[in-house]
Coordinates of C-alpha atoms in Angstrom, one line a residue:
Chain A
M1 CA -10.8 2.1 -31.9
S2 CA -13.2 2.1 -29.0
E3 CA -12.1 1.0 -25.5
G4 CA -14.8 -1.7 -25.3
A5 CA -13.7 -3.3 -28.6
V6 CA -10.1 -3.5 -27.5
A7 CA -11.1 -5.2 -24.2
L8 CA -13.3 -7.7 -26.0
T9 CA -10.8 -8.8 -28.6
L10 CA -7.9 -9.0 -26.2
E11 CA -9.3 -10.4 -23.1
P12 CA -12.8 -11.6 -23.0
E13 CA -12.9 -11.7 -19.3
G14 CA -11.7 -8.1 -19.1
V15 CA -13.7 -5.0 -18.7
S16 CA -11.7 -1.9 -19.6
L17 CA -12.8 1.3 -18.1
G18 CA -10.5 3.4 -20.1
R19 CA -10.3 6.9 -18.8
A20 CA -13.5 6.7 -16.9
D21 CA -11.4 7.2 -13.8
D22 CA -10.5 10.8 -14.6
Q23 CA -14.0 11.6 -15.6
S24 CA -15.5 10.3 -12.4
L25 CA -13.0 12.4 -10.4
R26 CA -14.3 15.5 -12.2
R27 CA -17.9 14.5 -11.5
R28 CA -17.1 14.1 -7.8
W29 CA -15.7 17.6 -7.8
A30 CA -18.9 18.9 -9.3
A31 CA -21.0 16.9 -6.9
S32 CA -19.2 18.3 -3.8
P33 CA -20.3 21.9 -3.6
S34 CA -18.4 22.5 -0.4
A35 CA -15.1 21.5 -2.0
L36 CA -15.8 23.6 -5.0
I37 CA -16.7 26.7 -3.0
G38 CA -13.7 26.2 -0.7
L39 CA -11.4 25.9 -3.7
I40 CA -12.8 29.1 -5.2
L41 CA -12.3 31.0 -2.0
V42 CA -8.8 29.7 -1.4
L43 CA -7.9 30.4 -5.1
L44 CA -9.3 33.9 -4.6
V45 CA -6.8 34.6 -1.8
F46 CA -3.9 33.2 -3.7
V47 CA -4.8 35.2 -6.8
T48 CA -5.2 38.3 -4.8
A49 CA -1.8 37.8 -3.2
L50 CA -0.2 37.4 -6.6
I51 CA -2.0 40.4 -8.1
S52 CA -1.0 42.6 -5.1
L53 CA 2.6 41.8 -5.8
V54 CA 2.4 43.8 -9.1
W55 CA -0.6 46.0 -8.7
T56 CA -2.7 47.6 -6.0
P57 CA -4.9 50.7 -6.4
Y58 CA -2.4 52.7 -4.2
P59 CA 0.9 51.6 -2.7
P60 CA -0.3 49.9 0.6
L61 CA 2.2 51.9 2.7
A62 CA 1.5 55.3 1.0
V63 CA 0.5 57.8 3.7
D64 CA -2.0 60.6 2.9
P65 CA -2.9 62.5 6.1
A66 CA -5.1 64.9 4.2
H67 CA -7.5 62.1 3.3
N68 CA -7.4 59.9 6.5
L69 CA -10.6 58.1 7.6
S70 CA -12.3 59.1 4.4
G71 CA -14.8 56.4 4.4
M72 CA -15.9 54.5 1.2
S73 CA -15.7 56.6 -1.9
S74 CA -15.0 56.2 -5.6
S75 CA -11.3 57.1 -5.2
H76 CA -10.9 54.8 -2.1
L77 CA -13.4 52.0 -2.6
L78 CA -13.0 50.6 1.0
G79 CA -12.0 53.9 2.5
T80 CA -8.7 55.0 4.2
D81 CA -7.3 54.3 7.6
Q82 CA -6.0 56.8 10.2
Y83 CA -2.9 57.6 8.2
G84 CA -4.9 57.9 5.0
R85 CA -3.6 54.6 3.6
D86 CA -5.9 52.9 1.1
V87 CA -7.8 50.0 2.8
L88 CA -8.4 48.0 -0.3
S89 CA -4.7 48.1 -1.2
R90 CA -3.8 47.0 2.3
V91 CA -6.4 44.2 2.4
M92 CA -5.0 43.0 -0.9
S93 CA -1.4 43.0 0.0
S94 CA -2.2 41.3 3.4
A95 CA -3.1 38.3 1.4
Q96 CA 0.6 37.9 0.7
I97 CA 1.3 37.6 4.4
T98 CA -1.6 35.2 4.9
V99 CA -0.5 32.9 2.1
Y100 CA 3.1 33.0 3.2
A101 CA 2.2 32.4 6.9
G102 CA -0.2 29.5 6.1
A103 CA 2.2 27.9 3.6
L104 CA 5.2 28.2 5.9
A105 CA 3.4 26.6 8.9
V106 CA 2.0 23.8 6.8
F107 CA 5.4 23.2 5.2
I108 CA 7.2 23.0 8.5
A109 CA 4.6 20.7 10.1
A110 CA 4.6 18.4 7.1
L111 CA 8.4 18.5 6.7
I112 CA 8.9 17.2 10.2
G113 CA 5.6 15.3 10.8
I114 CA 5.4 13.2 7.7
P115 CA 8.9 11.6 7.9
A116 CA 8.5 11.1 11.7
G117 CA 5.1 9.5 11.2
L118 CA 6.5 7.2 8.5
Y119 CA 9.4 6.3 10.7
A120 CA 7.1 5.5 13.6
A121 CA 4.9 3.3 11.4
W122 CA 7.8 1.4 9.8
R123 CA 9.9 0.9 12.8
G124 CA 7.2 0.3 15.5
G125 CA 8.4 -0.9 18.8
A126 CA 10.1 1.3 21.3
P127 CA 11.5 3.8 18.8
G128 CA 8.1 4.2 17.2
E129 CA 6.5 4.6 20.6
A130 CA 9.2 7.3 21.5
V131 CA 8.2 9.3 18.5
L132 CA 4.5 9.2 19.5
R133 CA 5.2 10.2 23.1
L134 CA 7.3 13.2 21.8
A135 CA 4.4 14.1 19.6
D136 CA 2.1 14.0 22.7
L137 CA 4.6 16.2 24.5
I138 CA 4.5 18.9 21.8
Y139 CA 0.8 18.6 21.4
A140 CA 0.3 19.3 25.1
F141 CA 1.9 22.7 24.7
P142 CA -0.6 25.3 23.4
A143 CA 0.3 26.4 19.9
L144 CA -0.4 30.1 20.5
L145 CA 1.6 30.1 23.8
A146 CA 4.5 28.5 22.0
A147 CA 4.4 31.2 19.3
I148 CA 4.1 34.0 21.9
T149 CA 7.1 32.6 23.9
L150 CA 9.2 32.2 20.7
S151 CA 8.3 35.8 19.6
A152 CA 9.3 37.1 23.0
A153 CA 12.5 35.2 23.0
I154 CA 13.9 36.0 19.5
G155 CA 11.7 38.9 18.4
A156 CA 8.4 39.1 16.7
S157 CA 8.1 38.4 13.0
T158 CA 5.8 36.4 10.7
T159 CA 8.4 33.8 10.2
T160 CA 9.1 33.3 13.9
A161 CA 5.4 33.0 14.6
M162 CA 4.8 30.5 11.8
I163 CA 7.8 28.3 12.7
A164 CA 6.3 28.0 16.2
I165 CA 2.8 27.3 14.8
G166 CA 4.3 24.8 12.4
I167 CA 6.1 22.9 15.1
A168 CA 3.1 23.0 17.4
Y169 CA 1.0 21.3 14.7
T170 CA 3.7 18.7 13.8
P171 CA 2.0 16.0 16.1
V172 CA -1.1 16.2 13.9
F173 CA 0.9 15.1 10.9
I174 CA 2.8 12.5 12.8
R175 CA -0.4 10.8 13.9
V176 CA -2.3 11.1 10.7
T177 CA 0.7 9.8 8.7
R178 CA 1.5 7.0 11.1
S179 CA -2.0 5.6 11.3
N180 CA -2.6 5.7 7.6
A181 CA 0.9 4.3 6.8
L182 CA 0.3 1.4 9.2
L183 CA -2.8 0.5 7.2
V184 CA -1.0 0.7 3.9
L185 CA 2.1 -1.2 5.3
S186 CA -0.1 -4.1 6.2
S187 CA -1.4 -4.5 2.6
E188 CA -0.2 -7.1 0.3
Y189 CA 1.2 -4.7 -2.3
I190 CA 3.8 -3.7 0.2
L191 CA 4.7 -7.3 0.7
A192 CA 4.8 -7.7 -3.1
A193 CA 7.1 -4.7 -3.4
R194 CA 9.4 -6.2 -0.8
S195 CA 9.2 -9.5 -2.7
Y196 CA 10.8 -7.9 -5.7
G197 CA 13.6 -6.3 -3.7
R198 CA 12.5 -2.8 -2.9
R199 CA 14.3 -1.3 0.1
P200 CA 12.4 0.4 2.9
L201 CA 13.0 4.0 1.9
A202 CA 11.9 3.4 -1.7
I203 CA 8.8 1.6 -0.5
M204 CA 7.9 4.6 1.7
R205 CA 8.4 7.0 -1.2
R206 CA 6.9 5.1 -4.0
H207 CA 4.3 2.9 -2.4
V208 CA 3.2 4.3 1.0
L209 CA 3.2 8.1 0.4
P210 CA 1.1 8.0 -2.8
N211 CA -1.5 5.9 -1.0
I212 CA -1.8 8.2 2.0
S213 CA -1.5 11.5 0.1
A214 CA -5.2 12.1 0.0
T215 CA -5.5 12.2 3.8
I216 CA -2.3 14.2 4.1
I217 CA -3.5 16.8 1.6
I218 CA -6.8 17.2 3.5
Q219 CA -4.8 17.6 6.7
M220 CA -2.7 20.3 5.1
T221 CA -5.7 22.3 4.1
L222 CA -7.2 22.1 7.6
L223 CA -3.8 23.2 9.1
F224 CA -3.6 26.0 6.6
S225 CA -6.8 27.5 8.0
L226 CA -5.6 27.0 11.6
A227 CA -2.3 28.7 10.8
I228 CA -4.0 31.7 9.3
L229 CA -6.2 32.1 12.3
A230 CA -3.2 31.9 14.6
E231 CA -1.2 34.3 12.5
A232 CA -4.1 36.9 12.6
A233 CA -4.4 36.5 16.3
L234 CA -0.6 37.0 16.8
D235 CA -0.6 40.0 14.5
Y236 CA -3.5 41.4 16.5
L237 CA -1.5 41.0 19.7
G238 CA 1.5 42.6 18.0
L239 CA 3.5 39.4 18.2
G240 CA 3.6 38.6 14.5
T241 CA 4.0 40.7 11.4
N242 CA 5.6 44.1 12.2
P243 CA 3.8 47.3 11.3
P244 CA 3.7 49.1 9.0
T245 CA 3.5 46.0 6.8
A246 CA -0.1 45.3 6.1
S247 CA -1.7 42.2 7.6
W248 CA -5.3 41.5 8.4
G249 CA -4.4 41.0 12.1
N250 CA -2.5 44.4 12.2
M251 CA -5.4 46.1 10.4
L252 CA -7.9 44.8 13.0
Q253 CA -5.6 46.1 15.8
D254 CA -5.3 49.5 14.1
S255 CA -9.0 49.8 13.4
Q256 CA -10.2 49.3 17.0
N257 CA -9.2 52.8 18.0
Y258 CA -11.3 54.3 15.3
L259 CA -14.5 52.2 15.6
N260 CA -16.6 55.3 16.3
K261 CA -15.2 57.0 13.2
D262 CA -15.4 54.3 10.6
V263 CA -16.7 50.9 11.7
M264 CA -16.1 49.4 8.3
L265 CA -12.3 49.6 8.9
S266 CA -12.6 46.6 11.2
V267 CA -15.1 44.8 9.0
W268 CA -12.9 44.4 5.9
P269 CA -9.9 42.5 7.4
G270 CA -12.4 40.5 9.5
V271 CA -14.3 39.5 6.4
A272 CA -11.1 38.6 4.7
I273 CA -10.0 36.3 7.5
F274 CA -13.4 34.8 7.8
L275 CA -13.6 33.9 4.0
T276 CA -10.1 32.5 3.9
V277 CA -10.5 30.3 6.9
L278 CA -14.0 29.2 5.7
G279 CA -12.7 28.4 2.3
S280 CA -9.8 26.5 3.5
N281 CA -12.0 24.5 5.9
L282 CA -14.7 23.8 3.2
L283 CA -12.0 22.7 0.9
G284 CA -10.5 20.3 3.5
D285 CA -13.9 18.8 4.3
G286 CA -14.9 18.6 0.7
L287 CA -11.7 17.0 -0.5
G288 CA -12.6 14.0 1.7
D289 CA -15.6 13.4 -0.6
V290 CA -13.7 14.1 -3.7
F291 CA -10.9 11.7 -3.0
D292 CA -13.0 8.9 -1.5
P293 CA -16.0 8.0 -3.7
R294 CA -17.4 5.7 -1.1
R295 CA -18.0 8.6 1.3
K296 CA -21.3 10.4 1.1
R297 CA -24.1 9.9 -1.4
Chain B
M1 CA 22.6 -29.5 -7.9
P2 CA 19.3 -28.1 -6.8
V3 CA 18.8 -24.4 -7.3
L4 CA 16.9 -24.0 -4.0
S5 CA 17.5 -26.4 -1.1
V6 CA 15.5 -25.9 2.1
R7 CA 16.9 -27.7 5.1
D8 CA 15.1 -28.1 8.4
L9 CA 13.2 -24.8 8.0
S10 CA 11.1 -24.0 11.1
V11 CA 8.9 -20.9 11.7
R12 CA 7.7 -19.9 15.1
A13 CA 5.6 -17.1 16.6
G14 CA 7.3 -16.6 19.9
D15 CA 7.2 -20.0 21.5
L16 CA 4.6 -21.4 19.2
P17 CA 5.9 -23.5 16.4
L18 CA 4.1 -23.1 13.1
V19 CA 6.3 -24.8 10.6
H20 CA 8.3 -27.8 11.8
G21 CA 11.7 -28.6 10.2
V22 CA 10.6 -28.6 6.6
S23 CA 13.1 -29.8 4.0
F24 CA 12.8 -29.9 0.2
D25 CA 14.8 -29.3 -3.0
L26 CA 13.9 -27.5 -6.2
S27 CA 15.9 -28.1 -9.4
A28 CA 16.0 -25.8 -12.4
G29 CA 13.1 -26.3 -14.7
E30 CA 11.2 -28.4 -12.1
R31 CA 7.6 -27.7 -11.1
V32 CA 6.7 -28.8 -7.6
G33 CA 3.3 -28.6 -6.0
L34 CA 2.8 -27.9 -2.3
I35 CA -0.6 -28.9 -1.3
G36 CA -2.6 -28.9 2.0
E37 CA -5.6 -27.2 3.5
S38 CA -5.5 -23.6 4.7
G39 CA -3.6 -23.3 7.9
S40 CA -1.1 -26.1 7.1
G41 CA 1.8 -23.8 6.8
K42 CA 2.3 -23.6 3.0
S43 CA 2.4 -19.8 2.7
L44 CA 4.5 -19.4 5.8
T45 CA 7.0 -21.7 4.3
A46 CA 7.1 -19.6 1.1
L47 CA 7.4 -16.4 3.0
A48 CA 10.2 -17.8 5.2
V49 CA 12.1 -18.8 2.0
M50 CA 11.8 -15.2 0.7
G51 CA 12.7 -13.8 4.1
L52 CA 9.5 -11.8 4.3
L53 CA 7.9 -13.2 7.5
G54 CA 5.9 -10.6 9.4
K55 CA 6.8 -9.1 12.7
G56 CA 6.8 -11.6 15.6
L57 CA 7.6 -14.5 13.3
T58 CA 11.1 -16.1 13.3
A59 CA 12.6 -18.7 11.0
Q60 CA 15.3 -21.2 11.7
G61 CA 17.1 -23.6 9.5
Q62 CA 18.8 -23.2 6.1
V63 CA 17.6 -21.9 2.8
L64 CA 20.3 -22.6 0.3
F65 CA 19.9 -20.6 -2.9
E66 CA 22.5 -21.7 -5.5
G67 CA 24.5 -22.9 -2.6
Q68 CA 24.3 -19.7 -0.5
D69 CA 22.5 -19.8 2.8
L70 CA 19.9 -17.0 2.7
M71 CA 19.2 -17.3 6.4
S72 CA 22.7 -16.2 7.4
T73 CA 23.2 -13.6 4.7
T74 CA 22.7 -9.8 5.0
E75 CA 19.4 -8.1 4.4
K76 CA 21.1 -6.1 1.6
R77 CA 22.0 -9.3 -0.2
R78 CA 18.5 -10.7 0.2
C79 CA 17.0 -7.6 -1.3
Q80 CA 19.3 -8.1 -4.3
L81 CA 18.1 -11.6 -4.7
R82 CA 14.4 -10.9 -4.2
G83 CA 12.7 -10.4 -7.6
N84 CA 16.0 -11.2 -9.3
G85 CA 17.0 -14.7 -8.1
L86 CA 13.7 -15.6 -6.3
S87 CA 10.4 -14.1 -6.9
M88 CA 6.8 -14.5 -5.7
V89 CA 3.4 -14.5 -7.3
F90 CA 0.6 -13.7 -4.9
Q91 CA -2.9 -15.0 -4.6
E92 CA -5.0 -11.9 -4.8
P93 CA -3.9 -9.7 -7.7
M94 CA -6.3 -6.9 -6.6
T95 CA -4.5 -6.4 -3.3
A96 CA -1.0 -7.3 -4.4
L97 CA -0.8 -4.5 -7.0
N98 CA -0.3 -0.9 -5.8
P99 CA -3.6 0.8 -6.6
T100 CA -2.1 4.2 -7.2
M101 CA 0.6 3.1 -9.7
R102 CA -0.1 2.6 -13.4
V103 CA 0.6 -1.1 -14.2
G104 CA 3.3 -0.3 -16.8
R105 CA 5.3 1.6 -14.2
Q106 CA 4.7 -1.1 -11.7
I107 CA 6.3 -3.7 -14.0
G108 CA 9.1 -1.3 -14.7
E109 CA 9.7 -1.0 -10.9
V110 CA 11.1 -4.5 -10.8
L111 CA 13.5 -3.8 -13.7
R112 CA 14.5 -0.5 -12.1
V113 CA 15.4 -2.2 -8.9
H114 CA 17.6 -4.9 -10.4
R115 CA 18.6 -3.8 -13.8
N116 CA 19.5 -0.3 -12.9
L117 CA 17.4 1.0 -15.8
G118 CA 16.2 4.6 -16.3
K119 CA 12.5 5.5 -16.5
R120 CA 12.3 5.3 -20.3
A121 CA 14.3 2.0 -20.7
A122 CA 12.2 0.4 -18.0
R123 CA 9.0 1.4 -19.7
E124 CA 10.2 0.0 -23.0
Q125 CA 11.1 -3.3 -21.4
A126 CA 7.9 -3.4 -19.4
R127 CA 6.0 -3.3 -22.7
G128 CA 7.8 -6.3 -23.9
L129 CA 7.0 -8.1 -20.7
M130 CA 3.3 -7.2 -21.1
E131 CA 3.3 -8.8 -24.5
R132 CA 5.0 -11.9 -23.2
V133 CA 2.2 -12.4 -20.7
D134 CA -0.3 -12.0 -23.5
I135 CA -1.5 -8.5 -22.9
P136 CA -1.4 -7.0 -26.4
D137 CA -1.4 -3.3 -27.1
P138 CA 0.8 -2.6 -24.0
V139 CA 1.0 1.1 -25.1
H140 CA -2.7 1.3 -24.3
Y141 CA -2.8 -0.9 -21.2
E142 CA 0.4 0.4 -19.5
R143 CA -1.5 3.5 -18.6
H144 CA -4.2 1.7 -16.7
Y145 CA -4.5 1.4 -13.0
P146 CA -5.0 -2.0 -11.5
H147 CA -8.7 -1.5 -10.7
Q148 CA -9.3 -0.8 -14.4
L149 CA -8.2 -4.3 -15.3
S150 CA -9.9 -7.6 -14.9
G151 CA -8.7 -10.3 -12.5
G152 CA -7.1 -12.2 -15.2
Q153 CA -5.2 -9.2 -16.6
R154 CA -4.1 -8.2 -13.1
Q155 CA -2.7 -11.7 -12.5
R156 CA -0.9 -11.5 -15.8
I157 CA 0.7 -8.2 -14.7
M158 CA 1.8 -9.9 -11.4
L159 CA 3.3 -12.7 -13.5
A160 CA 5.1 -10.2 -15.7
M161 CA 6.6 -8.7 -12.5
A162 CA 7.5 -12.0 -11.0
T163 CA 9.3 -13.1 -14.2
A164 CA 10.7 -9.8 -15.2
C165 CA 14.3 -10.5 -14.1
E166 CA 14.1 -14.2 -15.1
P167 CA 14.5 -15.5 -11.5
S168 CA 15.7 -19.1 -11.0
V169 CA 13.0 -19.8 -8.4
I170 CA 9.4 -18.7 -8.5
L171 CA 7.1 -19.2 -5.5
A172 CA 3.5 -19.0 -6.6
D173 CA 1.1 -18.8 -3.6
E174 CA -2.4 -19.9 -4.9
P175 CA -1.8 -17.9 -8.1
T176 CA -5.1 -19.0 -9.7
T177 CA -7.4 -19.4 -6.7
A178 CA -8.9 -15.9 -7.0
L179 CA -9.6 -16.4 -10.7
D180 CA -12.5 -17.7 -12.8
V181 CA -12.2 -21.3 -13.7
T182 CA -12.1 -20.4 -17.4
V183 CA -9.3 -17.9 -16.8
Q184 CA -7.4 -20.3 -14.5
S185 CA -6.4 -22.8 -17.2
R186 CA -5.0 -20.1 -19.5
M187 CA -3.0 -18.6 -16.6
L188 CA -1.6 -22.0 -15.7
E189 CA -0.6 -22.5 -19.4
L190 CA 1.1 -19.2 -19.4
M191 CA 2.9 -19.9 -16.2
R192 CA 4.1 -23.2 -17.5
K193 CA 5.3 -21.6 -20.7
L194 CA 7.3 -18.8 -18.9
V195 CA 8.8 -21.2 -16.4
A196 CA 9.9 -23.5 -19.2
E197 CA 11.4 -20.6 -21.3
Q198 CA 13.4 -19.3 -18.3
N199 CA 14.2 -22.8 -17.0
S200 CA 13.0 -21.6 -13.5
A201 CA 12.1 -23.8 -10.7
L202 CA 8.4 -23.3 -9.7
L203 CA 7.0 -24.0 -6.3
L204 CA 3.2 -24.0 -6.8
I205 CA 1.2 -23.6 -3.6
T206 CA -2.4 -24.6 -3.9
H207 CA -5.2 -26.6 -2.3
D208 CA -6.5 -27.5 -5.7
L209 CA -5.4 -31.0 -6.7
A210 CA -6.6 -30.5 -10.3
V211 CA -4.1 -27.6 -10.6
V212 CA -1.2 -29.6 -9.2
S213 CA -2.0 -32.7 -11.3
E214 CA -1.9 -30.5 -14.4
M215 CA 1.1 -28.4 -13.4
S216 CA 3.6 -30.2 -11.3
D217 CA 6.2 -32.9 -11.7
R218 CA 6.4 -33.6 -7.9
I219 CA 4.0 -32.9 -5.0
L220 CA 4.7 -32.2 -1.3
T221 CA 1.8 -32.6 1.1
M222 CA 1.8 -30.3 4.2
Y223 CA -0.3 -30.7 7.3
G224 CA 0.1 -29.0 10.6
G225 CA 3.4 -27.4 9.6
H226 CA 5.0 -30.7 8.6
I227 CA 5.6 -32.2 5.2
V228 CA 3.8 -35.5 5.6
E229 CA 4.3 -36.9 2.1
S230 CA 6.2 -36.3 -1.1
G231 CA 6.5 -38.1 -4.4
S232 CA 6.0 -37.8 -8.1
T233 CA 2.7 -36.3 -9.1
K234 CA 1.4 -39.5 -10.7
S235 CA 2.3 -41.9 -8.0
L236 CA 1.2 -39.6 -5.2
L237 CA -2.2 -38.9 -6.7
D238 CA -2.8 -42.5 -7.8
H239 CA -1.5 -44.2 -4.7
P240 CA -1.4 -41.7 -1.8
R241 CA 0.2 -43.4 1.2
H242 CA -0.4 -40.9 3.9
P243 CA -4.0 -40.9 5.3
Y244 CA -4.2 -37.1 4.9
T245 CA -3.1 -37.1 1.2
S246 CA -5.4 -40.0 0.7
A247 CA -8.3 -38.1 2.2
L248 CA -7.4 -35.0 0.1
V249 CA -7.4 -37.1 -3.1
A250 CA -10.6 -38.7 -2.2
T251 CA -12.5 -35.5 -1.6
S252 CA -11.1 -34.0 -4.8
N253 CA -11.9 -37.1 -6.9
A254 CA -15.4 -37.2 -5.6
V255 CA -16.6 -34.7 -8.2
T256 CA -15.3 -36.8 -11.1
V257 CA -16.3 -40.2 -9.8
D258 CA -19.6 -39.2 -8.4
S259 CA -21.3 -42.2 -10.2
K260 CA -19.6 -44.5 -7.7
A261 CA -20.5 -42.4 -4.6
P262 CA -24.0 -42.7 -3.2
A263 CA -26.1 -39.5 -3.9
G264 CA -25.7 -36.8 -1.3
A265 CA -22.7 -38.5 0.3
L266 CA -19.7 -36.4 -0.9
P267 CA -16.6 -37.7 0.9
M268 CA -15.1 -35.3 3.3
I269 CA -12.3 -35.2 5.9
E270 CA -13.6 -35.6 9.4
G271 CA -13.2 -32.6 11.6
S272 CA -11.5 -29.4 10.5
V273 CA -8.0 -28.0 10.6
P274 CA -7.3 -27.0 14.2
A275 CA -6.5 -23.4 15.1
T276 CA -2.8 -22.5 15.2
G277 CA -1.3 -24.1 18.3
Q278 CA -4.2 -26.5 18.7
F279 CA -2.7 -29.4 16.8
P280 CA -2.3 -32.6 18.8
T281 CA 1.2 -33.6 19.9
G282 CA 2.9 -36.2 17.8
C283 CA 1.4 -36.7 14.4
P284 CA -0.7 -33.5 13.8
F285 CA -3.3 -35.4 11.8
R286 CA -4.1 -38.1 14.4
D287 CA -7.2 -36.5 15.8
R288 CA -8.8 -36.6 12.4
C289 CA -7.2 -39.8 11.1
P290 CA -9.2 -43.0 10.9
R291 CA -6.0 -45.1 11.1
A292 CA -4.5 -43.4 14.2
D293 CA -3.6 -45.3 17.4
E294 CA -1.4 -44.7 20.5
K295 CA 1.7 -45.0 18.4
C296 CA 0.8 -41.7 16.7
A297 CA 1.4 -39.7 19.9
V298 CA 5.0 -39.7 18.6
M299 CA 5.7 -37.8 15.3
P300 CA 6.7 -40.4 12.7
P301 CA 9.8 -39.6 10.6
L302 CA 9.7 -39.1 6.9
E303 CA 10.7 -42.4 5.4
P304 CA 10.8 -43.8 1.9
L305 CA 7.8 -46.1 1.2
G306 CA 7.3 -47.4 -2.3
D307 CA 7.6 -44.6 -4.7
Q308 CA 7.0 -41.9 -2.1
V309 CA 8.4 -40.5 1.1
V310 CA 5.8 -40.7 3.9
A311 CA 5.6 -39.6 7.6
C312 CA 3.1 -42.1 9.0
W313 CA 3.2 -45.1 11.3
H314 CA 0.2 -46.6 9.6
P315 CA 0.4 -45.7 5.9
V316 CA -2.4 -46.6 3.5
P317 CA -1.7 -49.9 1.7
E318 CA -0.4 -49.3 -1.8
N319 CA -3.3 -51.1 -3.6
A320 CA -6.1 -49.9 -1.4
G321 CA -8.3 -49.5 -4.5
D322 CA -10.4 -46.5 -5.2
P323 CA -9.3 -43.7 -2.8
A324 CA -12.8 -42.5 -2.5
S325 CA -13.9 -45.7 -0.8
R326 CA -11.3 -45.4 1.9
V327 CA -12.6 -42.2 3.4
G328 CA -14.0 -42.6 6.8
A329 CA -12.9 -46.2 6.9

């Protein structure tokens, strides 16, 4: 039975679109090359991280002084570093640190920021204002400085650094959530939900969150790239992931002493950071087009 | 005993009064029309009854639902009654349905709130409700999002939600205004059927006199936040006594009695509804009323007059003839 026939017999005034909705979403993905390229790059990082958990060409920490700084060869595709560790294996396993760091920072920022933003939107008045001013206060404090301070205070580690970065970016989520939730809260379907007896918490979860999820997901992708950059910077400064664990920031730091021996040692982690951040940014920008058919074209 | 009894209900925005001491009763199975132009306080009255006034608006008075005063009860109790004891149908079914929730689940929501049903049971019952509002093949349509349905289908979904828990009182705020005329009459018929089946009281808010004349047993006329006239549908539409009701009836009749009116001279009410807070003191209609004089600077009380109850110092005589001829008199 075709969709059109059903609509005609049941409800002459009705036009049933059937599953056209899902199809048009797929078409919008295809029509947004930046989203697609971004998605591929981000997936590449995630897949690499997963693969490196079970397989890398060499163990990333295996030292081989006899073959240090070997340069690119068939046995070491991207060469070896000053201790003879395989660069390809280290670039691959660094993806784990990157994914972990990005996800942790986004998780913390979202975990605090989204409920706080919803609360500010629902409550309004002085308590809502207080949340916003607190957000301003946090935002005024530079994220990297916060991470450096925290690392100095309780010791450097990826987790410490990302907790600091996550908290530092909480205000972004508070503001994005609040402003979008305000818009949704003023709509009639919220009034309708109240008119059949839904309580505030359920309204937030079932009616507000699904309607602001697109903007929040975009924000998450953008913060993911910011967090990765911050993590690489902290590792480079020696305030994040501790050696010998491989991370792109650590590898950059190590390689700068051997630039005259093998310049490619600094290029590989740099390219990895570049592609990850680029992908995540492209995805965030492109998702805006995918979620909102009115934008662009 | 009336199922809903509103006593001296007022709504204000800060110091600005918007609804002035409105009182009315609804009995089980009764259909009452609330008419008036936009800005006369009809929707505010309904929202105040539901306890859903926006921020900055306050209500005073009594709203007795089955004898219990909703104005002095807890928010928790009110939430239990909303959708269960009293429910509301909104004007714009496009904006009153959550765009990200499939309609089947949306109907189920009401049941899950009040009937404590699980997901599966709610879905089952929602299908039955969809059939009751004449949406056949619910298994197919429950998976649609609101934007995939027509205006008429969406309003049926709204109606299914409003009647899901068989509430004793249904407040319908311009339920057919956003619909095609051809769809309108079928919606009204369906509403009448559901209300009769559940023996609910219906308060039908509209500015369309054709709709109230078809749907309601009684009519309340509101203007400037006051109820200015009430009476049975027949007597009020045949012999409106308040000049405002009379003018409304005249403008509405003009389309059907156009042979009597000179070409190009559709009757209309002089002036327009003032902005909020700009109504004159005393009778709110006196600056547009052809019968007004100094006495109207004091608000007249609602008093029985013939078959109706009217708030006017100079009511229209009962046998004033064709209402259309009185306009602009």
